[in-house]
Coordinates of C-alpha atoms in Angstrom, one line a residue:
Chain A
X1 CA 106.1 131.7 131.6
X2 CA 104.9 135.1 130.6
X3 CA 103.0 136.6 128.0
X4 CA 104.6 139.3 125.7
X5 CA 104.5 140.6 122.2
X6 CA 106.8 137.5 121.3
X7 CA 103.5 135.9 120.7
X8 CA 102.7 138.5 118.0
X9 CA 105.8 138.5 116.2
X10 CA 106.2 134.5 116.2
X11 CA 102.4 134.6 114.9
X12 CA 103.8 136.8 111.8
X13 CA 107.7 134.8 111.3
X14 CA 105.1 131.5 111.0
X15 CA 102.6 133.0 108.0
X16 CA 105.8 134.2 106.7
X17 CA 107.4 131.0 107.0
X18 CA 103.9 129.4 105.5
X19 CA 104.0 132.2 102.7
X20 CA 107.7 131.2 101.2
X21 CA 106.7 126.9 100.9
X22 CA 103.8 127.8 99.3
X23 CA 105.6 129.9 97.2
X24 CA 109.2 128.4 96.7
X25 CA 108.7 124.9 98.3
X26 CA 106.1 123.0 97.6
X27 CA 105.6 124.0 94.0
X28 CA 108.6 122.6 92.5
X29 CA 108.5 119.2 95.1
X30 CA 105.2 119.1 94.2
X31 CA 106.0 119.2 90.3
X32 CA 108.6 116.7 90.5
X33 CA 107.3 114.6 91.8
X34 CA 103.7 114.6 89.3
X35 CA 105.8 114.4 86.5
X36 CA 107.9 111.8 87.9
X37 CA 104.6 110.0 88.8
X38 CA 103.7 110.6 85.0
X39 CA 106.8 109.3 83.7
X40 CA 106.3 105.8 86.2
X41 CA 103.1 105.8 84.3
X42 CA 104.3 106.1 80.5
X43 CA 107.0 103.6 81.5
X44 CA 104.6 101.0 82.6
X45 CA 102.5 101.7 79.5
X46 CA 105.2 100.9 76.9
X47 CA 106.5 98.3 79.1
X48 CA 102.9 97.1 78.7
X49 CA 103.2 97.6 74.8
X50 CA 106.3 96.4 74.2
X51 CA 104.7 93.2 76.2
X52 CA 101.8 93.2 73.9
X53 CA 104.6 93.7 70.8
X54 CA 106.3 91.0 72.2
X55 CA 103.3 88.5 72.2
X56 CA 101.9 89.9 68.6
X57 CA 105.2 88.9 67.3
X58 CA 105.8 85.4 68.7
X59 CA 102.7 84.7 68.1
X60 CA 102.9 85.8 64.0
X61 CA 106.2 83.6 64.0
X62 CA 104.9 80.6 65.5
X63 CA 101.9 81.0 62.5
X64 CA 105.1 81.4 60.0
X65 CA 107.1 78.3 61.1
X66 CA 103.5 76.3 61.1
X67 CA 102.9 77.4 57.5
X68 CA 106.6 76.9 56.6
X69 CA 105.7 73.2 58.5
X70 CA 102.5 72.8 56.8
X71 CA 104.1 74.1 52.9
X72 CA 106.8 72.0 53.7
X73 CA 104.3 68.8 54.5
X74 CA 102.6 69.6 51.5
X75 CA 106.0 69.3 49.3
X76 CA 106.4 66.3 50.5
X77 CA 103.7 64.9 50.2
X78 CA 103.3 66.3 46.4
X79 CA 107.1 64.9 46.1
X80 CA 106.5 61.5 47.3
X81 CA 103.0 61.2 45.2
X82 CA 105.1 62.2 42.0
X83 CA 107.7 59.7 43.3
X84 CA 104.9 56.6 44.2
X85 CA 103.4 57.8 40.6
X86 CA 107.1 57.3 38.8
X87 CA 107.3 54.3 40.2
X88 CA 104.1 53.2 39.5
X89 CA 104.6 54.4 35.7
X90 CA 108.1 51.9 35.8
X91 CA 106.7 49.1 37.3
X92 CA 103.8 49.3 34.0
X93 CA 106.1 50.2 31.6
X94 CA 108.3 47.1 33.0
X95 CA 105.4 44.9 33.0
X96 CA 104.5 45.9 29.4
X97 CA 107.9 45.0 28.2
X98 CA 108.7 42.0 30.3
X99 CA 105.1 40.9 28.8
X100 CA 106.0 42.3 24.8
X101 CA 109.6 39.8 25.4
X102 CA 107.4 36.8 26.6
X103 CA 105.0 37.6 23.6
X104 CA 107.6 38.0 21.2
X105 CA 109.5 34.9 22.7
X106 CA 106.6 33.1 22.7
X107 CA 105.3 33.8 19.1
X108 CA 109.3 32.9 18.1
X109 CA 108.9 29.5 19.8
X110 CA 105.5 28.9 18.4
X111 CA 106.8 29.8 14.6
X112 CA 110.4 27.4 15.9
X113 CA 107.9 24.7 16.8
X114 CA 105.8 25.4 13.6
X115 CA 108.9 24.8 11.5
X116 CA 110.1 22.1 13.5
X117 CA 106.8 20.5 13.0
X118 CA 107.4 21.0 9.3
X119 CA 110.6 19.9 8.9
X120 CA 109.8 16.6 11.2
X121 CA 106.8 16.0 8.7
X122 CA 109.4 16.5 5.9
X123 CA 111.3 14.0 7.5
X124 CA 108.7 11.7 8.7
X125 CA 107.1 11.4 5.2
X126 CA 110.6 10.9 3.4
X127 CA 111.4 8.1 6.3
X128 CA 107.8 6.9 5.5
X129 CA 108.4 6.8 1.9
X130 CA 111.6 5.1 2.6
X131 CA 110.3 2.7 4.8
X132 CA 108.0 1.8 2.3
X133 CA 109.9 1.3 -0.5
X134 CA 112.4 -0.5 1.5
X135 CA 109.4 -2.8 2.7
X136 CA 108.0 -3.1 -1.0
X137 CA 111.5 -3.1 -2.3
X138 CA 110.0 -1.2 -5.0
X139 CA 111.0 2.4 -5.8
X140 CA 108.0 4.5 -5.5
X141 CA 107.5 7.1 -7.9
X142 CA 107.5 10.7 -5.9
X143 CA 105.7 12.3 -8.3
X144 CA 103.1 9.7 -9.1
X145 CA 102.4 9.3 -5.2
X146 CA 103.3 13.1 -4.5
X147 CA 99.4 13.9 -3.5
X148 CA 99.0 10.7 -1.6
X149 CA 101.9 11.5 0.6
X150 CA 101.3 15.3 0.5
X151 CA 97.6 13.9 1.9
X152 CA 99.8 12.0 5.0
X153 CA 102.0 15.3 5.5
X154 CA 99.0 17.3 6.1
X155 CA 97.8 14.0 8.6
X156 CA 100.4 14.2 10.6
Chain B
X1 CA 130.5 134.0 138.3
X2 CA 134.0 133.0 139.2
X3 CA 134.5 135.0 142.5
X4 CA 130.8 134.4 143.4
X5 CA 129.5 130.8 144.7
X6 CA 128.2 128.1 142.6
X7 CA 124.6 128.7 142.2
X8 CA 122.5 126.0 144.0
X9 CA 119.9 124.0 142.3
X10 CA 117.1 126.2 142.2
X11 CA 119.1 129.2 141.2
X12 CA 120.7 126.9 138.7
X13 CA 117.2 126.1 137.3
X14 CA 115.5 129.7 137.9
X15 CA 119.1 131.0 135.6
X16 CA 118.0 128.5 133.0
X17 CA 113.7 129.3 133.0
X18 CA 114.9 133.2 132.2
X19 CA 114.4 134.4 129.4
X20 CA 116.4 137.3 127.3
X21 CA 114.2 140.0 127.0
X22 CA 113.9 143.2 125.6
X23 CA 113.8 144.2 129.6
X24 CA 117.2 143.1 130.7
X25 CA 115.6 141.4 133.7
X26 CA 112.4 139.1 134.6
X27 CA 109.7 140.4 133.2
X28 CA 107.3 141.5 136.1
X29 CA 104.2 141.4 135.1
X30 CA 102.6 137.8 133.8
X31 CA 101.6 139.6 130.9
X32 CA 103.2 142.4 129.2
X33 CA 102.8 143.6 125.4
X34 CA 105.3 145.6 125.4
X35 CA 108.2 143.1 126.0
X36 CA 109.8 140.7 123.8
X37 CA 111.7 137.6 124.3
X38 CA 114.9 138.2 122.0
X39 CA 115.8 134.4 122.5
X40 CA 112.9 132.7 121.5
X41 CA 112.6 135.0 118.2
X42 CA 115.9 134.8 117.5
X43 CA 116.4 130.8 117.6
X44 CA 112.9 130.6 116.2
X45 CA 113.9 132.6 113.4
X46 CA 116.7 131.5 112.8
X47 CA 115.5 127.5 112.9
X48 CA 112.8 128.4 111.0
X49 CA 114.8 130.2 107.9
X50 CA 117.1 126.9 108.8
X51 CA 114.2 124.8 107.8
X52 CA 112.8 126.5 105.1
X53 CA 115.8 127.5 103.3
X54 CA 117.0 123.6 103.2
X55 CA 113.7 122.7 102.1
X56 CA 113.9 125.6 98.8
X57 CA 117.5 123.8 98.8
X58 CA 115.4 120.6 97.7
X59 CA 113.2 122.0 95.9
X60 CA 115.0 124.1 93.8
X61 CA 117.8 121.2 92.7
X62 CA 114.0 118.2 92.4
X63 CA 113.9 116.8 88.8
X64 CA 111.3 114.1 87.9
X65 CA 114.4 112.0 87.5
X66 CA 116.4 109.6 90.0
X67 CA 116.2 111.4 93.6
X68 CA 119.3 111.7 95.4
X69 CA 119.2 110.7 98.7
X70 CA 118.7 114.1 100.0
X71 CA 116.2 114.8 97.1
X72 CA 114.4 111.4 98.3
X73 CA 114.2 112.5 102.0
X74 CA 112.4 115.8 101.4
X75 CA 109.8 114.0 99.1
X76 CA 108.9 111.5 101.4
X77 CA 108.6 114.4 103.9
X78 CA 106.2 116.3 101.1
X79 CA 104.8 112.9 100.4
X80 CA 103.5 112.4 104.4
X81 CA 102.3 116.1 104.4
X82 CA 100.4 115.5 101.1
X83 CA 98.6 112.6 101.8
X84 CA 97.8 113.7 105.4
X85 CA 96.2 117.1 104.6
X86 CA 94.5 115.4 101.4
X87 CA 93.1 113.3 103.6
X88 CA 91.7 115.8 106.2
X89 CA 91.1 118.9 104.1
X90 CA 88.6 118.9 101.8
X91 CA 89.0 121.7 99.4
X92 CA 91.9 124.2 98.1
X93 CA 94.9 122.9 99.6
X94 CA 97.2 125.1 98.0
X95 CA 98.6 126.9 101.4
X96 CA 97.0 124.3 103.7
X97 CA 99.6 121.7 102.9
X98 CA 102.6 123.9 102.6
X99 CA 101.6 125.3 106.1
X100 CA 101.2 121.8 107.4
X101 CA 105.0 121.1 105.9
X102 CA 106.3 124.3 107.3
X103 CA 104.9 123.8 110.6
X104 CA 106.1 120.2 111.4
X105 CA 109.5 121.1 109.7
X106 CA 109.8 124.3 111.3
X107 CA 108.6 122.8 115.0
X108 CA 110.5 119.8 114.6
X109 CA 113.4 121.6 114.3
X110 CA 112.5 124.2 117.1
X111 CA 112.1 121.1 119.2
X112 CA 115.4 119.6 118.4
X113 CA 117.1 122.3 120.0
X114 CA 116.5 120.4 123.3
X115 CA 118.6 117.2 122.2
X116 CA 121.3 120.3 122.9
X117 CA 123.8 119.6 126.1
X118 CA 121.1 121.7 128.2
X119 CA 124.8 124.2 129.4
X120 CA 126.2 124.6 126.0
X121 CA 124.4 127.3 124.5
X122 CA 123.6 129.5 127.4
X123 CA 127.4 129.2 129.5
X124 CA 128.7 130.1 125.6
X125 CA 126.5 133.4 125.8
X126 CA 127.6 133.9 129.7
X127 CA 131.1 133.7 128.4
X128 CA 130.3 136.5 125.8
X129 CA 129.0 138.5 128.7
X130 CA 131.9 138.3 130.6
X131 CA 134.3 139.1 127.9
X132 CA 132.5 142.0 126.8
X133 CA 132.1 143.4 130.6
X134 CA 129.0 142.3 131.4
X135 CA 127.6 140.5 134.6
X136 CA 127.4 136.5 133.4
X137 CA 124.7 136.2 136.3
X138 CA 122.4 137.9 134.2
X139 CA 123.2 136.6 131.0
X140 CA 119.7 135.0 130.1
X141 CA 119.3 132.6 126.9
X142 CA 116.6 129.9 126.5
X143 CA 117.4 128.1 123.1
X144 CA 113.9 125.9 123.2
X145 CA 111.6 128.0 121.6
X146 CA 108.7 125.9 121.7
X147 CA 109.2 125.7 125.4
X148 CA 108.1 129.5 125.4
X149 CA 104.4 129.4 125.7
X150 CA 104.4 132.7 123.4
X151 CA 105.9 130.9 120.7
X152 CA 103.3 127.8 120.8
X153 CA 100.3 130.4 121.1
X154 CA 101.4 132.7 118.7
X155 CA 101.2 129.7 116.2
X156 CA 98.1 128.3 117.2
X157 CA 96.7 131.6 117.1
X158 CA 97.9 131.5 113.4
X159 CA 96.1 128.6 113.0
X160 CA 92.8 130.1 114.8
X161 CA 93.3 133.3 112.4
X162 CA 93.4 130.8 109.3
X163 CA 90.7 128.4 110.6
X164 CA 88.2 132.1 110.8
X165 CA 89.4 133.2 107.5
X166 CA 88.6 129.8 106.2
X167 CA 85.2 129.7 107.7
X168 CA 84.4 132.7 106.2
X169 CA 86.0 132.0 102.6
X170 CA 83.9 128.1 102.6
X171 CA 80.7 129.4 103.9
X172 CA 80.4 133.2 103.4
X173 CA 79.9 135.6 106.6
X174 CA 76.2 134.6 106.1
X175 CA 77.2 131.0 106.0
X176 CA 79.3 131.1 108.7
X177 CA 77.7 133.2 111.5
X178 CA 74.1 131.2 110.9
X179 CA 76.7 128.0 112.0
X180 CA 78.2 129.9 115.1
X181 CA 74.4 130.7 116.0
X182 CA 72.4 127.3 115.5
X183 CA 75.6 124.1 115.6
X184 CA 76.1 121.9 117.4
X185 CA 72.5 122.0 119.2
X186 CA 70.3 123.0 116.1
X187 CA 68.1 126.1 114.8
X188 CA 65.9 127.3 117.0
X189 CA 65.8 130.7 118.8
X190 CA 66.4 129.3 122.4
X191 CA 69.3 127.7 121.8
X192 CA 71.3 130.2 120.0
X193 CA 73.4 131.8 122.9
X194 CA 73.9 128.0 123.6
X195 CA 75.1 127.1 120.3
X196 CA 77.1 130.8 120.0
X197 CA 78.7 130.1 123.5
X198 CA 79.9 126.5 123.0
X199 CA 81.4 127.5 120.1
X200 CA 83.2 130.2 121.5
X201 CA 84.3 128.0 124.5
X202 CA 85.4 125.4 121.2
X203 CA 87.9 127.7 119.5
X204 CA 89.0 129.0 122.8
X205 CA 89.8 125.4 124.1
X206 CA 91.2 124.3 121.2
X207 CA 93.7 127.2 120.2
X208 CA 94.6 127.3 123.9
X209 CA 94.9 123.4 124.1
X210 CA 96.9 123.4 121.1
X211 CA 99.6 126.0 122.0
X212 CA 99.7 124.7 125.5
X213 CA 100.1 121.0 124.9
X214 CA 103.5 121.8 122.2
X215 CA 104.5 124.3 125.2
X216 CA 103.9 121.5 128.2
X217 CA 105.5 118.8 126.2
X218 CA 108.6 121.0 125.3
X219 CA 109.1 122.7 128.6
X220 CA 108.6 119.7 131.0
X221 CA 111.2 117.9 128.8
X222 CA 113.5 121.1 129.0
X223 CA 113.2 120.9 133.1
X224 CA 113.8 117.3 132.7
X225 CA 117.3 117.8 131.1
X226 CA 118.0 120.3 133.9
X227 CA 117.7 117.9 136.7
X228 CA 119.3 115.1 135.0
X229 CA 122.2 118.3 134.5
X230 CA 122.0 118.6 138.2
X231 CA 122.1 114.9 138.9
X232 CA 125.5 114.9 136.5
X233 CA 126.8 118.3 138.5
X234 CA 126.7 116.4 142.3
X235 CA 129.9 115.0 141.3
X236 CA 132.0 116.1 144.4
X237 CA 134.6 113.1 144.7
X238 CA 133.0 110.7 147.2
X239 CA 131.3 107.9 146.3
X240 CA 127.7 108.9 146.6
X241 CA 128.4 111.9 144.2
X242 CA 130.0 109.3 142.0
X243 CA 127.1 107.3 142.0
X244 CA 124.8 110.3 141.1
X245 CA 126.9 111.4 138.3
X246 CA 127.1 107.7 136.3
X247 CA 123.2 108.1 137.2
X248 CA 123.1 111.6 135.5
X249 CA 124.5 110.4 132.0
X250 CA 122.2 107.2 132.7
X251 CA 119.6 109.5 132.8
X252 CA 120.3 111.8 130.1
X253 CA 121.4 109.0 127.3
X254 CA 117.9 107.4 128.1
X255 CA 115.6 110.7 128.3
X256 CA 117.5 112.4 125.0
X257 CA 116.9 108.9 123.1
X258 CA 112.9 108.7 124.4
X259 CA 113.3 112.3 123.6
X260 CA 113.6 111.7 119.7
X261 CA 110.5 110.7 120.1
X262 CA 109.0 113.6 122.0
X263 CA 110.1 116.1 119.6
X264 CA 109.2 114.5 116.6
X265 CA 106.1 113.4 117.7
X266 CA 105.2 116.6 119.4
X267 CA 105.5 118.4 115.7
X268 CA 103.6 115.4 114.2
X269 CA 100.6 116.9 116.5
X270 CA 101.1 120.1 115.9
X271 CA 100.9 120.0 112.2
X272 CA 98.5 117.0 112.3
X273 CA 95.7 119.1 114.9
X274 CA 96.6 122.4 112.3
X275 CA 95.5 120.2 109.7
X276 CA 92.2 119.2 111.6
X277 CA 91.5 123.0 112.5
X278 CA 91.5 123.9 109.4
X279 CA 90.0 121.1 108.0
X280 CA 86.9 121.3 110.7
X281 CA 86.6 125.4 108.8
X282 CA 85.8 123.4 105.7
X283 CA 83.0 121.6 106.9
X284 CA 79.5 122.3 107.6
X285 CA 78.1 121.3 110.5

C-alpha cells in the first residue's frame, strides 16, 4: 500500500480511455440506437395509419353494401308496384270484358226473348184466330179482321 | 523456489501484497514519486484497451436495425449509462456519459481480474523468472489493479480534476470561487473561512473516500482469496488437512460467486458516485 507515480499515469490511461468512447464509442451506439428509436416510431405511425386506412375503408364498404341494400329495396319495391299495377290493369281489363260478354249476352237474350215474344204473339193470334173460327165455325176473313187482331197482337 | 522451503503463510501472503515495481524490491518509503508499479499499469492498461476496444468493436458493427446479441448487450450497457447520467447530470453530457461508460466498463473489468485462481498469474510470471535465470522469490505480480490504492486515486482524482474543470466551465471562476467562499453556510464575511474550509474538507473526503472505498473493497476481497488459497494449501494427507482443503474450495466457490457481486457492484459505485461528482459541479448551491 504505497503511493507512487502509478497514480499519475493511471490518472492520464483513464482520460485517455474517457477520450476514445467519447470519440469512437458512444457516438455511433448512441446513433443507432436514436435512429432505431426513430424507426420504432415511424413504424407505430403507419401501423397507426394503415389502422386508420383500414377503418376508412370498411367503413366506406359497409356504406356501399347498405346503398347496394337500399338500391336493391328500392328495385323491388318499384318491381313489385309495376307488378301489383299489371295485375291490377288485368284484373280491370278482365272485369271490363267478362262485363262487355254478360252485356252482349244479355242484350242477345233480351232481342232472343223479344223475338220469341213475337213469334209466340204470331202464334197465339193465329191459334186465337183458329180457335175462333173453329168455335164460330165460320172462316174469318184475315184481311177484314187484320186490324182487330193486329189490336190483340199488340195486347198481348 | 524448489531447493528453498515452502514459504509459510505470511510470506505466502507478503509474496502476493508485492507489487512489481520499477524498483525491483519493496518500495521503502510509503510514498515515492518516483516509482511505478509496472503491474498495476500494465493489467490496467491492458483491461482497459480490452474494454474499450470491444466496446468500438460494437460500435463500429451498431445499425438501427435487428441487434445481434452481442450488439444488444452493449446497448443495454449504453442504455443504463444513458439514463443514469441523464438523470444526475444536468447539462452537456457529451463526455460525462462516455466517462461514466468507460469507467464502469473499464473497472468492472479491472475487478474481474480477482475471479482469477488467486496462483495462476503470478506462479506463471515466477516460472518466467526462473527460466530466464532469475530468482522466482522475487518475482512480484499483483493482477488486481483496483486493489492498488494508486490506481483507485488516480481515477478519482480524474474525477476531482473534471468535477474543478466543471465548476469553473458552469459557473465561471467568478461563479465558482463566490460558491467556495459563502456555501453551504451563506454570505456573510464571518463565515467565509467556514464555508472555504468545509468545502475543502468536502472534495478532500470525497475524492479520498471514493478511491479508497473501490481500493478497500478490491483488496480485502484479494486477501480473502488468499486465505481461502491457504485453507486449500493445508492439504498434508491426514484428515484434518483433508477437512481444510474440501473447506478451502467450500470457501472459494461461495466467496468467488458473492464475489460477482462485489466486482460488479463495486464499478456500479464507482461510475454511479463519478456521475454524482460531477453532477454536484453542475449545480449551484
Amino acid at each position: 500500500m504505497n503511493l507512487n507515480a502509478t497514480l499519475f499515469a493511471q490518472l492520464v490511461v483513464f482520460l485517455i480511455l474517457a477520450w476514445f468512447t467519447m470519440t469512437f464509442v458512444w457516438p455511433p451506439i448512441m446513433k443507432a440506437l436514436d435512429e432505431r428509436a426513430g424507426k420504432i416510431a415511424d413504424g407505430l405511425a403507419a401501423a397507426d395509419k394503415a389502422k386508420a386506412d383500414l377503418a376508412h375503408a370498411e367503413k366506406m364498404a359497409s356504406d356501399e353494401l347498405r346503398k347496394a341494400r337500399e338500391s336493391a329495396a328500392e328495385f323491388r319495391a318499384g318491381a313489385e308496384r309495376q307488378v301489383a299495377q299489371l295485375i291490377e290493369d288485368s284484373r280491370a281489363e278482365g272485369a271490363r270484358i267478362v262485363n262487355a260478354a254478360r252485356e252482349a249476352a244479355e242484350a242477345e237474350a233480351g232481342a232472343a226473348s223479344q223475338r220469341a215474344k213475337e213469334v209466340l204473339r204470331e202464334h197465339v193470334a193465329a191459334l186465337a184466330v183458329a180457335g175462333a173460327e173453329r168455335i164460330l165455325r165460320k172462316e174469318i176473313n184475315a184481311q177484314v179482321h187484320a186490324e182487330l187482331l193486329t189490336q190483340l197482337k199488340s195486347e198481348l | 523456489m524448489a531447493t528453498e522451503h515452502a514459504p509459510n503463510a505470511s510470506e505466502y501472503i507478503v509474496h502476493h501484497l508485492t507489487h512489481l515495481n520499477s524498483l525491483g524490491h519493496k518500495q521503502a518509503a510509503l510514498v515515492d514519486w518516483t516509482v511505478f508499479h509496472l503491474d498495476t499499469l500494465f493489467w490496467s492498461v491492458t483491461l482497459g484497451l480490452l474494454a474499450v476496444l470491444i466496446l468500438a468493436r460494437a460500435a463500429s458493427k451498431a445499425t438501427s436495425g435487428v441487434p445481434g446479441r452481442f450488439q444488444a448487450a452493449v446497448e443495454i450497457l449504453v442504455e443504463m449509462v444513458e439514463s443514469q447520467s441523464k438523470s444526475i447530470v444536468h447539462g452537456d453530457r457529451s463526455f460525462i456519459a462516455p466517462l461514466a461508460l468507460t469507467v464502469f466498463v473499464w473497472i468492472f473489468f479491472m475487478n474481474a481480474m480477482d475471479l482469477l485462481p488467486v496462483d495462476l498469474l503470478p506462479r506463471l510470471w515466477e516460472g518466467a523468472y526462473a527460466v530466464t535465470g532469475h530468482d522466482p522469490a522475487h518475482a512480484y505480480q499483483r493482477v488486481v489493479p483496483t486493489a492498488d490504492l494508486n490506481a483507485t486515486l488516480g481515477m478519482s482524482l480524474g474525477v476531482f480534476l473534471l468535477t474543478i474543470y466543471y465548476s469553473i466551465k458552469i459557473k465561471g471562476i467568478g461563479g465558482w470561487t463566490h460558491e467556495l467562499f459563502t456555501a453551504p453556510f451563506g454570505s456573510h464575511p464571518v463565515l467565509y473561512p467556514v464555508n472555504f474550509a468545509m468545502q475543502m474538507i468536502e472534495f478532500v473526503a470525497k475524492t479520498v473516500s471514493h478511491g479508497m472505498r473501490l481500493f478497500g473493497n478490491m483488496y480485502a476481497g484479494e486477501l480473502i482469496f488468499m486465505l481461502i488459497a491457504l485453507m486449500g494449501a493445508a492439504w498434508a494427507g491426514t484428515f484434518g488437512s483433508g477437512l481444510l482443503w474440501v473447506g478451502g474450495v467450500f470457501a472459494g466457490t461461495i466467496w468467488a460467486i458473492f464475489h460477482i457481486l462485489i466486482i460488479t457492484l463495486q464499478a456500479f459505485i464507482f461510475m454511479m458516485l463519478t456521475l454524482v461528482y460531477i453532477g454536484q459541479a453542475h449545480e449551484s448551491h
